């Protein structure tokens, strides 16, 4: 806890304590000392309450949202990196290769690549199992 303190000579300063009891114990034992004049006669002074304004709350919420967004982006990048490390990139031929694998015309293997929303819908209609990969920047592009 932070307290505003004042010595008998009206020098104002702050002190950090575990609790109000901790302050009282240190005060009774003479452990408190004014950093300006050195007196041990130190007391708590009036302190303005810590009030969070609407703007401060908004800033806190924005900061929390940005942190959450960064964490989500990091997880998505990690997921995409994991998939790409274990699959073949077939690029724009994704719909064609996915169909070949689905219909047994090519060996089954994990693939990834590019497909339009329309192509994805068609593949799903045909029963081709797929999962869109999040389009996130590579680690190299972020640095």
Short mmCIF file of C-alpha atoms in Angstrom, two decimals:
data_model
loop_
_atom_site.label_atom_id
_atom_site.label_comp_id
_atom_site.label_asym_id
_atom_site.label_seq_id
_atom_site.Cartn_x
_atom_site.Cartn_y
_atom_site.Cartn_z
CA UNK A 1 0.00 0.00 0.00
CA UNK A 2 1.21 3.47 -0.78
CA UNK A 3 0.73 6.17 1.83
CA UNK A 4 1.30 9.89 1.66
CA UNK A 5 3.47 10.75 4.63
CA UNK A 6 4.43 13.97 6.38
CA UNK A 7 7.01 14.64 9.05
CA UNK A 8 6.63 17.05 12.00
CA UNK A 9 8.42 19.69 9.86
CA UNK A 10 5.71 19.37 7.16
CA UNK A 11 7.95 17.63 4.62
CA UNK A 12 5.72 15.51 2.38
CA UNK A 13 6.81 12.19 0.86
CA UNK A 14 5.43 8.75 0.05
CA UNK A 15 6.03 5.34 1.56
CA UNK A 16 5.13 1.80 0.56
CA UNK A 17 3.97 -0.72 3.18
CA UNK A 18 2.54 -4.24 3.17
CA UNK A 19 -0.49 -3.03 5.10
CA UNK A 20 -1.72 -0.36 7.48
CA UNK A 21 -0.54 -2.58 10.38
CA UNK A 22 2.93 -2.67 8.82
CA UNK A 23 2.98 1.14 8.75
CA UNK A 24 1.85 1.32 12.39
CA UNK A 25 4.48 -1.21 13.52
CA UNK A 26 7.31 0.60 11.75
CA UNK A 27 6.11 3.93 13.10
CA UNK A 28 5.96 2.68 16.72
CA UNK A 29 9.45 1.18 16.45
CA UNK A 30 10.88 4.42 15.06
CA UNK A 31 11.80 2.88 11.72
CA UNK A 32 10.23 5.70 9.70
CA UNK A 33 12.41 8.64 8.84
CA UNK A 34 11.86 11.79 6.81
CA UNK A 35 14.20 11.67 3.80
CA UNK A 36 14.55 15.47 3.93
CA UNK A 37 15.27 16.29 7.57
CA UNK A 38 15.80 12.87 9.15
CA UNK A 39 13.18 13.17 11.89
CA UNK A 40 11.44 10.00 13.01
CA UNK A 41 8.20 11.80 13.79
CA UNK A 42 6.31 10.76 10.70
CA UNK A 43 2.55 10.41 10.21
CA UNK A 44 0.17 9.60 7.40
CA UNK A 45 -1.21 12.66 5.65
CA UNK A 46 -4.45 13.03 3.77
CA UNK A 47 -4.32 11.29 0.45
CA UNK A 48 -6.54 11.72 -2.58
CA UNK A 49 -8.44 8.53 -3.33
CA UNK A 50 -7.44 6.59 -6.40
CA UNK A 51 -10.36 7.14 -8.74
CA UNK A 52 -10.49 5.70 -12.22
CA UNK A 53 -12.14 8.10 -14.63
CA UNK A 54 -14.16 7.07 -17.66
CA UNK A 55 -11.22 7.90 -19.92
CA UNK A 56 -8.84 5.86 -17.80
CA UNK A 57 -11.27 2.93 -17.90
CA UNK A 58 -11.48 3.29 -21.68
CA UNK A 59 -7.68 3.30 -21.98
CA UNK A 60 -7.47 0.21 -19.76
CA UNK A 61 -10.10 -1.57 -21.87
CA UNK A 62 -8.34 -0.64 -25.12
CA UNK A 63 -5.01 -1.87 -23.74
CA UNK A 64 -6.60 -5.14 -22.59
CA UNK A 65 -8.23 -5.56 -26.01
CA UNK A 66 -4.93 -4.95 -27.78
CA UNK A 67 -3.20 -7.49 -25.54
CA UNK A 68 -5.91 -10.08 -26.20
CA UNK A 69 -5.73 -9.39 -29.93
CA UNK A 70 -1.95 -9.82 -29.90
CA UNK A 71 -2.30 -13.12 -28.01
CA UNK A 72 -4.89 -14.39 -30.50
CA UNK A 73 -2.71 -13.36 -33.44
CA UNK A 74 0.30 -15.13 -31.90
CA UNK A 75 -1.73 -18.34 -31.45
CA UNK A 76 -3.05 -18.14 -35.01
CA UNK A 77 0.48 -17.65 -36.34
CA UNK A 78 1.70 -20.60 -34.28
CA UNK A 79 -1.14 -22.77 -35.62
CA UNK A 80 -0.48 -21.76 -39.24
CA UNK A 81 3.25 -22.39 -38.81
CA UNK A 82 2.56 -25.85 -37.35
CA UNK A 83 0.25 -26.80 -40.25
CA UNK A 84 2.67 -25.49 -42.86
CA UNK A 85 5.55 -27.43 -41.31
CA UNK A 86 3.63 -30.71 -41.75
CA UNK A 87 1.90 -30.15 -45.10
CA UNK A 88 2.73 -29.59 -48.75
CA UNK A 89 2.05 -26.15 -50.22
CA UNK A 90 0.15 -26.74 -53.46
CA UNK A 91 -0.53 -23.04 -54.00
CA UNK A 92 -3.35 -22.16 -56.41
CA UNK A 93 -3.83 -25.84 -57.25
CA UNK A 94 -5.38 -26.51 -53.84
CA UNK A 95 -8.92 -27.26 -55.12
CA UNK A 96 -7.58 -29.63 -57.80
CA UNK A 97 -5.21 -31.45 -55.41
CA UNK A 98 -7.85 -31.67 -52.66
CA UNK A 99 -10.26 -33.30 -55.11
CA UNK A 100 -7.61 -35.77 -56.33
CA UNK A 101 -6.89 -36.82 -52.75
CA UNK A 102 -10.60 -37.00 -51.89
CA UNK A 103 -11.44 -39.18 -54.89
CA UNK A 104 -8.37 -41.42 -54.46
CA UNK A 105 -6.59 -40.17 -57.59
CA UNK A 106 -3.59 -39.06 -55.50
CA UNK A 107 -1.95 -40.32 -52.32
CA UNK A 108 -3.48 -38.97 -49.13
CA UNK A 109 -1.29 -36.31 -47.58
CA UNK A 110 -1.74 -33.02 -45.75
CA UNK A 111 -1.80 -30.05 -48.13
CA UNK A 112 -2.42 -26.34 -47.99
CA UNK A 113 -2.75 -23.62 -50.57
CA UNK A 114 -5.03 -20.97 -52.01
CA UNK A 115 -8.72 -21.26 -52.85
CA UNK A 116 -11.48 -18.71 -53.36
CA UNK A 117 -14.56 -18.71 -51.14
CA UNK A 118 -16.53 -20.16 -54.06
CA UNK A 119 -14.01 -22.98 -54.53
CA UNK A 120 -14.09 -23.76 -50.80
CA UNK A 121 -17.90 -23.92 -50.89
CA UNK A 122 -17.80 -26.30 -53.87
CA UNK A 123 -15.26 -28.57 -52.17
CA UNK A 124 -17.37 -28.70 -49.03
CA UNK A 125 -20.48 -29.50 -51.12
CA UNK A 126 -18.55 -32.44 -52.61
CA UNK A 127 -17.72 -33.73 -49.14
CA UNK A 128 -14.05 -32.81 -49.27
CA UNK A 129 -12.84 -32.32 -45.70
CA UNK A 130 -10.90 -29.11 -45.32
CA UNK A 131 -10.26 -26.38 -42.85
CA UNK A 132 -9.44 -22.82 -43.86
CA UNK A 133 -6.06 -21.78 -42.57
CA UNK A 134 -5.91 -18.33 -40.99
CA UNK A 135 -4.25 -15.85 -43.31
CA UNK A 136 -1.62 -14.43 -40.97
CA UNK A 137 1.75 -12.85 -41.71
CA UNK A 138 4.91 -14.92 -41.38
CA UNK A 139 7.14 -14.26 -38.37
CA UNK A 140 9.71 -12.77 -40.76
CA UNK A 141 7.26 -10.14 -42.00
CA UNK A 142 6.58 -8.92 -38.44
CA UNK A 143 10.21 -8.20 -37.60
#
